[in-house]
Coordinates of N, CA and C in Angstrom, one line a residue:
X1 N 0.9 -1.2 0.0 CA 0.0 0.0 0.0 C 0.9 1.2 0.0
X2 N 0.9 2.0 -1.0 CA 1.6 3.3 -1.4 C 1.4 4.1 0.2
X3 N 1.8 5.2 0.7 CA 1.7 6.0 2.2 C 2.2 6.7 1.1
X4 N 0.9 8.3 1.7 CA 0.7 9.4 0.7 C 2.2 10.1 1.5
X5 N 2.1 10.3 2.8 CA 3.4 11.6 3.0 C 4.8 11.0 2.2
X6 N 5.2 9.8 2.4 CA 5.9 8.9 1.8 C 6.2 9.8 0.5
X7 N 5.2 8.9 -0.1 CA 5.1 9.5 -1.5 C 5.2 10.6 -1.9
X8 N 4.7 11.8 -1.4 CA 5.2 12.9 -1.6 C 6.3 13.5 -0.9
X9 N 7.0 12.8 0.0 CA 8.3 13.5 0.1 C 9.3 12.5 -0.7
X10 N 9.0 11.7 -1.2 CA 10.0 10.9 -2.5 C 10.0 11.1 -3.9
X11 N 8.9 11.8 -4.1 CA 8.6 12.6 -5.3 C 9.2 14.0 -5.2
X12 N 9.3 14.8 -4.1 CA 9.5 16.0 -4.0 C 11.4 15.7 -3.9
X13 N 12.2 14.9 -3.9 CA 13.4 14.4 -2.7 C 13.7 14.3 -4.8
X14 N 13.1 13.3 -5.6 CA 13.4 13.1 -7.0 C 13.2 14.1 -8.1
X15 N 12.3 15.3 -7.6 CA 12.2 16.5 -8.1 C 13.5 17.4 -8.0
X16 N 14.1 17.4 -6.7 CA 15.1 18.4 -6.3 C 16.2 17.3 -7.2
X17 N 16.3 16.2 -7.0 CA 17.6 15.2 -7.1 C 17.7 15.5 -9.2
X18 N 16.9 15.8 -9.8 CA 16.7 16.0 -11.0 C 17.3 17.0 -11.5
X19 N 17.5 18.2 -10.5 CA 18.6 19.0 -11.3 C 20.1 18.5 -10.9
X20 N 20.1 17.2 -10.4 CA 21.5 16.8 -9.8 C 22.0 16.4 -10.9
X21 N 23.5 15.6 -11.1 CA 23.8 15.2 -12.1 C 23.6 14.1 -12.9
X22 N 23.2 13.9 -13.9 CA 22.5 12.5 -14.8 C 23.2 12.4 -16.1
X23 N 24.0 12.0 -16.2 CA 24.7 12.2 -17.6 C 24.4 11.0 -18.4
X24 N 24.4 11.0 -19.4 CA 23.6 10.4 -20.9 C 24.4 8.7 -20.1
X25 N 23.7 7.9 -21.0 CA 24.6 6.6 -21.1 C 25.5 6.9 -22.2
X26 N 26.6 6.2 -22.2 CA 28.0 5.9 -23.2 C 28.1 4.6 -23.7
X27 N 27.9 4.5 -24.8 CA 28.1 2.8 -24.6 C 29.6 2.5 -24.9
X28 N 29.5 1.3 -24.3 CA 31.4 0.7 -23.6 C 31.2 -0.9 -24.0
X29 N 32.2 -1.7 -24.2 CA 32.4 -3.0 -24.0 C 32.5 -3.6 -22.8
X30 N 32.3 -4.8 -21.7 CA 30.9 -5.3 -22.2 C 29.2 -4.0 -22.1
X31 N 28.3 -4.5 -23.0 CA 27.4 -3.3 -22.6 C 26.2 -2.9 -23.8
X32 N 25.1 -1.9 -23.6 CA 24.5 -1.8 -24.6 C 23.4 -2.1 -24.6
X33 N 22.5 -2.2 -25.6 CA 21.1 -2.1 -25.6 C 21.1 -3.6 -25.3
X34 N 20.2 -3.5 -23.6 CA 19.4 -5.4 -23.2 C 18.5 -5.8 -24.3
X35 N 17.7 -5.2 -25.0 CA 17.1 -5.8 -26.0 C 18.1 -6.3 -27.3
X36 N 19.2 -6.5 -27.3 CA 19.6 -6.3 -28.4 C 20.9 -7.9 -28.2
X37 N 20.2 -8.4 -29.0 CA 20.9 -10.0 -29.3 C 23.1 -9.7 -29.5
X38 N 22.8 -9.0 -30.2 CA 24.5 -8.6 -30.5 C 25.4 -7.8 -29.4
X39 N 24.3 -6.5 -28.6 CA 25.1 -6.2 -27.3 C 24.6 -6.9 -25.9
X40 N 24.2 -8.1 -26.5 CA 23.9 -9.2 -24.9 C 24.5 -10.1 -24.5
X41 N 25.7 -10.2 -25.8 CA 26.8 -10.8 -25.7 C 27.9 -11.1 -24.6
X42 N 27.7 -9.7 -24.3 CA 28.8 -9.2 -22.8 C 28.0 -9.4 -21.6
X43 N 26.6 -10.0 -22.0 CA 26.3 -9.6 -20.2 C 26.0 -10.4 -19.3
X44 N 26.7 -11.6 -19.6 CA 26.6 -13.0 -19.0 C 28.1 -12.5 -18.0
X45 N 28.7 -11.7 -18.3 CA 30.2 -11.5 -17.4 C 29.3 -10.3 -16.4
X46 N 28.8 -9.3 -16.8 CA 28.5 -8.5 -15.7 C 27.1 -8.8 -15.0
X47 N 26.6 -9.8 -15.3 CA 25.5 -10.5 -14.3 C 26.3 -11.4 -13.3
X48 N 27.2 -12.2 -14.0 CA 27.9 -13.2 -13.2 C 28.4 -12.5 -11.7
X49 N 29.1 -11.4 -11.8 CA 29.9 -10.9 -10.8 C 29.0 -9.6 -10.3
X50 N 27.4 -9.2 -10.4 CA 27.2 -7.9 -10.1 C 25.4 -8.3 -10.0
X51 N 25.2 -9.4 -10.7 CA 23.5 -8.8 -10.9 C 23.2 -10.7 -10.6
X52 N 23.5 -11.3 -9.2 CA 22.9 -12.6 -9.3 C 21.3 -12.5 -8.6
X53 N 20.9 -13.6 -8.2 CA 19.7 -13.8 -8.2 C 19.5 -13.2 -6.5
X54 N 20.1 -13.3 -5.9 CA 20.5 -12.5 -4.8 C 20.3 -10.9 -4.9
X55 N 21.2 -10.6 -5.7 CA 21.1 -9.3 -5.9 C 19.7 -8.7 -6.4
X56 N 19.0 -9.8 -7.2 CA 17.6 -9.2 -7.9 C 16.7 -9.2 -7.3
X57 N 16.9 -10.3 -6.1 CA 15.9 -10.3 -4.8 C 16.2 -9.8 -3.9
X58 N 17.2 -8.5 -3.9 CA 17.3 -7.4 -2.9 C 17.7 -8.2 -1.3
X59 N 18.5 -9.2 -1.5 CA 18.8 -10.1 -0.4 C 20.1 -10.1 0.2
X60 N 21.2 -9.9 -1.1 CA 22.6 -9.6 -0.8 C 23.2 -9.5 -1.9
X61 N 24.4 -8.3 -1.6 CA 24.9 -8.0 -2.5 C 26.2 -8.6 -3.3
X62 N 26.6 -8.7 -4.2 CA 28.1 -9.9 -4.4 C 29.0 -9.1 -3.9
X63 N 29.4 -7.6 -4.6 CA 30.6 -7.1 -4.3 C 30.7 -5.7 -3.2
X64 N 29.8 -5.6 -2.5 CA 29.7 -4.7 -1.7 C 28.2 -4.5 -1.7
X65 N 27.4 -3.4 -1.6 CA 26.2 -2.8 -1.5 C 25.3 -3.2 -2.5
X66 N 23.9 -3.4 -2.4 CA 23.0 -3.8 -3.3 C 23.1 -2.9 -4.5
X67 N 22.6 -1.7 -3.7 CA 22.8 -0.5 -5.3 C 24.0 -0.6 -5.8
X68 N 25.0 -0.6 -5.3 CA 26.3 -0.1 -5.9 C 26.6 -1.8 -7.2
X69 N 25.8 -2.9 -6.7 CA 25.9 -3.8 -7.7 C 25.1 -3.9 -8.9
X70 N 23.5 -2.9 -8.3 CA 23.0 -3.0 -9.4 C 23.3 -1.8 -10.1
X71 N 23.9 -0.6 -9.6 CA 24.3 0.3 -10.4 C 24.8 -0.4 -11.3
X72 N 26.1 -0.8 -11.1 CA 27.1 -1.3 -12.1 C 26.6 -2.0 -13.0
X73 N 25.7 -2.6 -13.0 CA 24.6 -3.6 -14.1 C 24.0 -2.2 -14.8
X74 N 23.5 -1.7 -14.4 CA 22.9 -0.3 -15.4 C 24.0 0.3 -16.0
X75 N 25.1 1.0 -15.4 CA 26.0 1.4 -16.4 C 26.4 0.9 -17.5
X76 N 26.2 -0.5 -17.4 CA 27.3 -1.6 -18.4 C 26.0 -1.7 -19.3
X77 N 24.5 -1.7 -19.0 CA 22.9 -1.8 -19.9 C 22.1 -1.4 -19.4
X78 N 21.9 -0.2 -19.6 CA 20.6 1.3 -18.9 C 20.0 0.5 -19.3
X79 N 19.3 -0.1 -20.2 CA 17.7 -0.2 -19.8 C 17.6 -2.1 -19.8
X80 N 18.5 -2.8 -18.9 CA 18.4 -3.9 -18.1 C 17.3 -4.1 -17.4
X81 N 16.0 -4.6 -18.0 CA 14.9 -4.6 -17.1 C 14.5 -5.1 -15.9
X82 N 15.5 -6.5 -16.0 CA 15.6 -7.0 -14.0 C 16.2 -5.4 -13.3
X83 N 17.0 -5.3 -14.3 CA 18.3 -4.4 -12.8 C 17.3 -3.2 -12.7
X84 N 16.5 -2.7 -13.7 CA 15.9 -1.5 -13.3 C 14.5 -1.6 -11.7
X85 N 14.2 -3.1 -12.5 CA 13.2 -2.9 -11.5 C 13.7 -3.3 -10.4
X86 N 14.7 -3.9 -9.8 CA 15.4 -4.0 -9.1 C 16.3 -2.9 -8.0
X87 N 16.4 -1.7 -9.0 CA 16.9 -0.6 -8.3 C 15.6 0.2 -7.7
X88 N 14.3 0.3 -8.7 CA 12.9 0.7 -8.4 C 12.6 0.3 -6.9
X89 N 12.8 -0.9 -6.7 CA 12.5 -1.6 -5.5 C 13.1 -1.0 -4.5
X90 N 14.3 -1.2 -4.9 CA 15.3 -1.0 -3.2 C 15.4 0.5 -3.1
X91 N 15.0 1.5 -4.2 CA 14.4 2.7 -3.8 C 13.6 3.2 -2.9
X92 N 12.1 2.6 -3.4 CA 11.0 2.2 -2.5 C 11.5 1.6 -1.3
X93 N 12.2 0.6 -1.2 CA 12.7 -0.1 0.4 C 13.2 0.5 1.5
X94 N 13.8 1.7 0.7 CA 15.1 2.4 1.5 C 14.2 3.7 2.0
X95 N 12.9 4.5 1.2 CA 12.1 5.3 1.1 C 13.7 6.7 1.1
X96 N 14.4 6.0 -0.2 CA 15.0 7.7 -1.2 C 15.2 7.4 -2.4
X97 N 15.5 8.8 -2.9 CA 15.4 8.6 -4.6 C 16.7 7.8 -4.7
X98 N 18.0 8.0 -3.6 CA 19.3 7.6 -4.3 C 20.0 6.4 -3.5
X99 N 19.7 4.8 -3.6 CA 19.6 4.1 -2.8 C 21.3 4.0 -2.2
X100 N 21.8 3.8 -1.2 CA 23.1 4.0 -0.8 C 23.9 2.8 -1.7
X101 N 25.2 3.6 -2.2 CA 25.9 2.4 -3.7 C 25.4 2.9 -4.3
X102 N 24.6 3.6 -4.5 CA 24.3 3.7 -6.6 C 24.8 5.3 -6.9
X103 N 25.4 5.0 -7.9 CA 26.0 6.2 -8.5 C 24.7 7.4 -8.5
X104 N 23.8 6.8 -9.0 CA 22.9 8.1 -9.6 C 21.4 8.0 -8.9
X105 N 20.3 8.8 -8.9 CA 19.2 8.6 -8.5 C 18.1 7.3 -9.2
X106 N 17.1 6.9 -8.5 CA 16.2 5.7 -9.3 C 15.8 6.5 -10.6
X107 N 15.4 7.7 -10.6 CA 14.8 8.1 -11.8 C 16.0 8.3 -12.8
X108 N 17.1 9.0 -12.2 CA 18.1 8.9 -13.5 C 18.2 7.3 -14.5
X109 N 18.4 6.4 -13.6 CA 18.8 5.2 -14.3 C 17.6 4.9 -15.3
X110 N 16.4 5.4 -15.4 CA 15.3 5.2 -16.0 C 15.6 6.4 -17.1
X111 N 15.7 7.6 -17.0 CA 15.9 8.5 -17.9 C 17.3 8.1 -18.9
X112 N 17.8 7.9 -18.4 CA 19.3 7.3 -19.0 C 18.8 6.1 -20.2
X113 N 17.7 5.1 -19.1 CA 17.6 3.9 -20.2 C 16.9 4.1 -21.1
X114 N 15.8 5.3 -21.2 CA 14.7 5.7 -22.0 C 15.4 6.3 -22.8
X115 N 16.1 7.0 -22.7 CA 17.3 7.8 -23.7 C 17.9 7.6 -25.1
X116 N 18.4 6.3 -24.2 CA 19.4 5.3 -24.8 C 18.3 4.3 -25.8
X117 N 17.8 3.7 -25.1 CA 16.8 2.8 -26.1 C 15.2 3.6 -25.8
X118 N 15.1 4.3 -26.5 CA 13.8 5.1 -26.9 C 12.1 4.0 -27.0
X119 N 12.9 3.1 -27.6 CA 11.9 2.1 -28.3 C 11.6 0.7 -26.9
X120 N 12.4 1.0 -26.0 CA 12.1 -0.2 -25.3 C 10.7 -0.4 -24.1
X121 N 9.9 -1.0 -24.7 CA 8.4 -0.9 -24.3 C 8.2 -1.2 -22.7
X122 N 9.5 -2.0 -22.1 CA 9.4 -2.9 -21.1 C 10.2 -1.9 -19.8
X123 N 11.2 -1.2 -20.4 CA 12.0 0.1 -19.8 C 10.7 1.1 -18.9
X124 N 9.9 1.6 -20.0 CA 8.9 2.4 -19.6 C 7.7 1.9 -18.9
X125 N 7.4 0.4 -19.4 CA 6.7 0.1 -17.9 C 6.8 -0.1 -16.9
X126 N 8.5 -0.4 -16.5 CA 8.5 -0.5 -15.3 C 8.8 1.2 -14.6
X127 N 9.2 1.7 -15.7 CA 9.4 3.2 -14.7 C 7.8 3.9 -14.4
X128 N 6.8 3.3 -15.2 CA 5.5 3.7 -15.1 C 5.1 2.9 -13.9
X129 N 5.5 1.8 -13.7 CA 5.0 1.1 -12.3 C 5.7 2.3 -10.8
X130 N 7.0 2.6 -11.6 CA 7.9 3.5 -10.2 C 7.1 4.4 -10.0
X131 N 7.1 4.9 -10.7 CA 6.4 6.6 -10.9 C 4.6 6.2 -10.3
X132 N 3.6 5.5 -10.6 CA 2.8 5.0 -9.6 C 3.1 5.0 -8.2
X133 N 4.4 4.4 -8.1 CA 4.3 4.0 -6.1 C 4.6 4.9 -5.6
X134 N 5.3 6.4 -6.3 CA 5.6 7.6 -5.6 C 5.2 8.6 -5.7
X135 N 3.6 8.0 -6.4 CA 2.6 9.2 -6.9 C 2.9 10.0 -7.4
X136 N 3.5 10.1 -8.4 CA 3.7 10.8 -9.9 C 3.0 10.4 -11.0
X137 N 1.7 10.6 -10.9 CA 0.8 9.6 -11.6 C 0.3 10.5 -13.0
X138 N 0.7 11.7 -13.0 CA 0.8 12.5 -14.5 C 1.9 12.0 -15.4
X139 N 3.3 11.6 -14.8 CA 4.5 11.3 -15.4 C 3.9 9.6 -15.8
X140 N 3.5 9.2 -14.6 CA 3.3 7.5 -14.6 C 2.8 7.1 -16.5
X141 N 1.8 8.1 -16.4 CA 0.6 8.3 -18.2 C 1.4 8.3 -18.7
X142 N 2.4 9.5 -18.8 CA 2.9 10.1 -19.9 C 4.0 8.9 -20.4
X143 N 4.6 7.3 -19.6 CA 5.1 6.6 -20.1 C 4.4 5.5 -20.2
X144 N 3.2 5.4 -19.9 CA 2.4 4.0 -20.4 C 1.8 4.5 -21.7
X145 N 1.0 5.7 -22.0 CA 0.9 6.4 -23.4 C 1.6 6.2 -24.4
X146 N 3.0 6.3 -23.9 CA 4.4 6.1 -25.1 C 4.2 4.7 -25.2
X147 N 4.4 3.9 -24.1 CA 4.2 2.2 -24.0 C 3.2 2.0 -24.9
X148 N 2.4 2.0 -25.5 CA 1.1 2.0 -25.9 C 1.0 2.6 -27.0
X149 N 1.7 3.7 -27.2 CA 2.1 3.7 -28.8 C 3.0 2.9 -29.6
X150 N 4.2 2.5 -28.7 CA 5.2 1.9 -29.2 C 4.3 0.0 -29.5
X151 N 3.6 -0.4 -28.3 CA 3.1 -1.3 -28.5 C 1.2 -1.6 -28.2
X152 N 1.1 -1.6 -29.1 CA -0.5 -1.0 -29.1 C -1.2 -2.6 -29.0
X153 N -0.4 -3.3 -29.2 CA -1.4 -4.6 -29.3 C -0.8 -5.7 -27.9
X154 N -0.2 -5.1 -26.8 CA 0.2 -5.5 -25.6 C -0.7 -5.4 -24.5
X155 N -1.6 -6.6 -24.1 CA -2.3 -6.0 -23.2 C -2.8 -5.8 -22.5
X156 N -1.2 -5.8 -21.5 CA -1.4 -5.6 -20.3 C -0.8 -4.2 -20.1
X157 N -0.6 -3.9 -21.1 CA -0.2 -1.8 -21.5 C -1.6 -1.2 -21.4
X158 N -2.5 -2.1 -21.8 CA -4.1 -1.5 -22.4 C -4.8 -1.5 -21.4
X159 N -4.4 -2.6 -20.6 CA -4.9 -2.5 -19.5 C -4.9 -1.6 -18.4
X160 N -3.4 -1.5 -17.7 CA -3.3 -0.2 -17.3 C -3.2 1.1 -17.5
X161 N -3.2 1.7 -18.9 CA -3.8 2.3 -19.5 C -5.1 2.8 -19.1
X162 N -6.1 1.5 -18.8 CA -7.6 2.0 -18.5 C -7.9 1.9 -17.2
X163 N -6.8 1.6 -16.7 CA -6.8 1.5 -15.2 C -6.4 3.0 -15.0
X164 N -5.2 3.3 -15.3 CA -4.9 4.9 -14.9 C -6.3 5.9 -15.6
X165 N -6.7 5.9 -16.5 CA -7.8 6.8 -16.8 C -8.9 6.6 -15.9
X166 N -9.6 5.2 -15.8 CA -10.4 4.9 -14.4 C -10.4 5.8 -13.6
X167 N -8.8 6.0 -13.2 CA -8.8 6.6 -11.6 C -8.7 8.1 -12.2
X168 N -8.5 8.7 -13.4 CA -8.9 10.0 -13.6 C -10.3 10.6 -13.8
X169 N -11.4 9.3 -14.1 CA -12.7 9.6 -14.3 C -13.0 9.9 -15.4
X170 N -11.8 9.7 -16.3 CA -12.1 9.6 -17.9 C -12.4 8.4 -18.9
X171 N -13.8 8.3 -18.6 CA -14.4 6.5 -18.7 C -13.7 6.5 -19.9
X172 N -14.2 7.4 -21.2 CA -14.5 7.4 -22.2 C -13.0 6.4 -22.7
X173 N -12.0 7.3 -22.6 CA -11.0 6.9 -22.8 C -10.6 5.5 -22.3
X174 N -10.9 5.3 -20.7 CA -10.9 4.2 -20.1 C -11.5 2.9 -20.6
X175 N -12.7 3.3 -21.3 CA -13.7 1.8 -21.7 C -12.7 1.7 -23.0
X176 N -12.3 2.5 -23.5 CA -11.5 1.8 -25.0 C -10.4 1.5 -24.9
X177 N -9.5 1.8 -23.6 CA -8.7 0.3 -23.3 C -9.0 -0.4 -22.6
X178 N -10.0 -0.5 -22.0 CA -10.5 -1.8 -21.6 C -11.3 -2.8 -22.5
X179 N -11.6 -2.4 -23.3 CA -12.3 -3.2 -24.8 C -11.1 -3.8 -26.0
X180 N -10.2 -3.3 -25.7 CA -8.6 -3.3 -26.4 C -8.4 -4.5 -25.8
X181 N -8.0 -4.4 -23.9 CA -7.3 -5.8 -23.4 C -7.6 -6.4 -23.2
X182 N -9.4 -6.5 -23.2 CA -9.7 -7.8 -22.8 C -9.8 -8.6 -24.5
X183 N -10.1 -8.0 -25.5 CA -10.1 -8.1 -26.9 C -8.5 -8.9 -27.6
X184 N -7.7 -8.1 -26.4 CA -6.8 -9.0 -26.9 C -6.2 -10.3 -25.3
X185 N -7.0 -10.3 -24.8 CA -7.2 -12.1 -23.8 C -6.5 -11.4 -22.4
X186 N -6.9 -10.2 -22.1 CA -6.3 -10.2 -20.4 C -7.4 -10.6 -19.8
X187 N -6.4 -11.5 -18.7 CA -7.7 -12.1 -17.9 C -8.1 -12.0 -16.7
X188 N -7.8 -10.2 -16.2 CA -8.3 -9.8 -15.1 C -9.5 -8.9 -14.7
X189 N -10.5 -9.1 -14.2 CA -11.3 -8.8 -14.1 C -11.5 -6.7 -13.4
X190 N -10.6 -6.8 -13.4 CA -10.3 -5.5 -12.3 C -11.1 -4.3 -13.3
X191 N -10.1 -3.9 -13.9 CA -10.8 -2.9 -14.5 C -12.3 -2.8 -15.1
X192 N -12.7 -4.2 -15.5 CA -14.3 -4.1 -16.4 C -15.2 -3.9 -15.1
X193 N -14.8 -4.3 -13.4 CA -15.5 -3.6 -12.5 C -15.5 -2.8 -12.1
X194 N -14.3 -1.8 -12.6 CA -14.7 -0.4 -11.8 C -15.0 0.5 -12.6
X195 N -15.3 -0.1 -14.2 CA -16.4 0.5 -14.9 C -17.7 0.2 -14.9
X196 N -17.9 -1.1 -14.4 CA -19.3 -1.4 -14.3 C -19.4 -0.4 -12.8
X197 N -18.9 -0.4 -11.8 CA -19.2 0.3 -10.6 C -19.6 1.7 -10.9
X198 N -19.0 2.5 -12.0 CA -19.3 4.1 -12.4 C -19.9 3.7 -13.5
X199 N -20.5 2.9 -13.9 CA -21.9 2.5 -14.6 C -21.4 3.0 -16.7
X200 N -20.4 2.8 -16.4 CA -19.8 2.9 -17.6 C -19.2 1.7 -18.4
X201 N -18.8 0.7 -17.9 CA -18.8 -0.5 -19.0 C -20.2 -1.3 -19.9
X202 N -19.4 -1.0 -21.2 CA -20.2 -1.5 -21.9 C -19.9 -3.3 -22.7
X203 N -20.7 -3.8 -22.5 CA -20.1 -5.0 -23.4 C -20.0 -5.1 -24.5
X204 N -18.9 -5.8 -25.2 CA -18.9 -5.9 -26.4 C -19.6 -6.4 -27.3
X205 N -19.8 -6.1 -28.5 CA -20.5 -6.8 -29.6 C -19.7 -8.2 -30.0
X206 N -21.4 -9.0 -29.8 CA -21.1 -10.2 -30.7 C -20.3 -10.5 -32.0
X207 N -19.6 -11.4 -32.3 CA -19.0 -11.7 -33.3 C -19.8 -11.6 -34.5
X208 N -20.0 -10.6 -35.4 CA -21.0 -11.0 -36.7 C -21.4 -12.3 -37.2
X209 N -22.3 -12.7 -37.3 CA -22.7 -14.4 -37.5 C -22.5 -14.4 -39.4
X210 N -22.5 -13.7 -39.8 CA -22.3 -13.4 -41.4 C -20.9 -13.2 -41.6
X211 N -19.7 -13.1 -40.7 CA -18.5 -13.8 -41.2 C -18.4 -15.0 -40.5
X212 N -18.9 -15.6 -40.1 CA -18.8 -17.4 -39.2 C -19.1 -17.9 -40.7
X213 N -20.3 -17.7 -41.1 CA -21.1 -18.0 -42.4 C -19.6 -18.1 -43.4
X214 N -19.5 -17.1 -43.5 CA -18.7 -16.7 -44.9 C -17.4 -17.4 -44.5
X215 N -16.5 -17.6 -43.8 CA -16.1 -18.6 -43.2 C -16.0 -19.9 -43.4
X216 N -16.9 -20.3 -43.1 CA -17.4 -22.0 -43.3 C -17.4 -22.2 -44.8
X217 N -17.9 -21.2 -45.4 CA -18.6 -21.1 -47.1 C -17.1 -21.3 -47.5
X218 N -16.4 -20.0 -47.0 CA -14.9 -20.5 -47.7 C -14.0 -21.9 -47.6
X219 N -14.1 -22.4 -46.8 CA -13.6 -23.4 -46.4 C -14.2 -24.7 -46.9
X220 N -15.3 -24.6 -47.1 CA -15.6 -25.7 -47.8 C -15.7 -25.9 -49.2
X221 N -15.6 -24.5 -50.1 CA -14.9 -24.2 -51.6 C -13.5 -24.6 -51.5
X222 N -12.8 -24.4 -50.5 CA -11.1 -25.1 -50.8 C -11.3 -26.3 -50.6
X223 N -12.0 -27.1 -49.7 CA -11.9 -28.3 -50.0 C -12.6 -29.2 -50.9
X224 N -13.8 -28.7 -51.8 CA -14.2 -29.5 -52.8 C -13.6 -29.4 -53.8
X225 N -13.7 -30.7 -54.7 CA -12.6 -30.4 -55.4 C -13.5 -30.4 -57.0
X226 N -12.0 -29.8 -58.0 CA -12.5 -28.8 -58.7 C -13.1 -29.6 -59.9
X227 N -14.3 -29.4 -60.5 CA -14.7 -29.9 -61.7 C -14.8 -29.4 -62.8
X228 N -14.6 -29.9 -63.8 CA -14.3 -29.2 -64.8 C -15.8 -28.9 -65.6
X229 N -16.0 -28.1 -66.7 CA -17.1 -27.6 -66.6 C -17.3 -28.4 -67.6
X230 N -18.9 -28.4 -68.0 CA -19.4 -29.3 -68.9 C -20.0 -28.9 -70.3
X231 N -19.9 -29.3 -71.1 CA -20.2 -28.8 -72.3 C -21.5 -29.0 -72.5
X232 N -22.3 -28.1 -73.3 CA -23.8 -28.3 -73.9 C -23.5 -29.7 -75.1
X233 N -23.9 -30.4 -75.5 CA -24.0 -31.3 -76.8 C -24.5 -30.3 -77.6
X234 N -23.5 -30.5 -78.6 CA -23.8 -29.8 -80.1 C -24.9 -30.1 -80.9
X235 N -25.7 -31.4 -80.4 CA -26.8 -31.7 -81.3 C -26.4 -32.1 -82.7
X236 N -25.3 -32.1 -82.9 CA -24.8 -33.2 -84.3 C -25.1 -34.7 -84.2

């Protein structure tokens, strides 16, 4: 459960920490974009010694301090989705923006990774999950929006998507991603109730029974097979 003073003095602590220093990512050997088959090459050496399964469950650190290991995992791949959410966490755990060991603030390492890989859909969800728990819930949009342009047919983006509008009271918007992710097989019930509760969900339309039809029709022309046509008798 989010605690509002919390939240607003960790929002306000990442506000001031924002004009601190954040400098771009560089990319270095081992290193580089985590989505990317060719720079993932290197990162079986800096997980081995910096990002183990320990470290991702915020349990213990290999080479000193938790942040200062998962820092090092972000330097070497800003937008490393375990290590982000992983630094997210022990943010939240510690209640500050700059968990003790990490070079930079939780939000920098998110700005850095969004930077750097623009395109990475999975970067921006989890900084949209951060930005939720510290009630920054205008910023939270402004990167599930992007999430949701970049991947429009993901849908559990569509989802929360209509979960964040829900809680703005903007059905309108809200019912049409909720008609989006359940359309494309999410299978939680959450959001279609708290539009039925503000009397705003509507159900969807039936499948047209005239393409089932047309359908079947086709499918049974590919499998009959083909005759050849028949001639009139010439009456000779």
């Amino acid at each position: 459960m989010k605690h509002p003073l919390f939240a607003c003095a960790l929002a306000a602590c990442c506000a001031s920490a924002g004009a601190a220093e954040c400098p771009p990512y560089v990319k270095h050997t081992p290193g580089g974009d985590y989505t990317s088959a060719e720079d993932r090459s290197g990162l079986s050496v800096v997980e081995k010694f910096h990002f183990s399964r320990a470290v991702e469950t915020l349990t213990q650190g290999m080479t000193g301090s938790l942040g200062g290991d998962i820092s090092y995992t972000l330097e070497h791949f800003p937008n490393h989705h375990r290590a982000l959410a992983s630094m997210a966490k022990l943010g939240l755990r510690l209640k500050g923006a700059q968990p003790a060991g990490a070079r930079y603030t939780v939000s920098c390492y998110f700005e850095r990774a969004i930077a750097f890989a623009p395109h990475d859909v999975t970067a921006r969800m989890v900084y949209g999950n951060y930005l939720l728990a510290t009630g920054q819930d205008a910023m939270a949009l402004e990167q599930l929006d992007a999430a949701g342009r970049l991947a429009p047919d993901q849908a559990t983006i569509q989802y929360n998507l209509g979960l964040m509008y829900a809680k703005k009271k903007e059905y309108e918007k809200a019912s049409a991603h909720a008609q989006k992710a359940y359309a494309l097989g999410f299978p939680l019930p959450g959001l279609k109730n708290k539009l039925k509760a503000a009397g705003k969900w509507r159900e969807p339309p039936p499948a047209p029974v005239a393409d089932a039809v047309t359908v079947e029709a086709a499918a049974a022309t590919a499998e009959a097979p083909a005759v050849p046509p028949v001639e009139k008798p010439s009456g000779e």
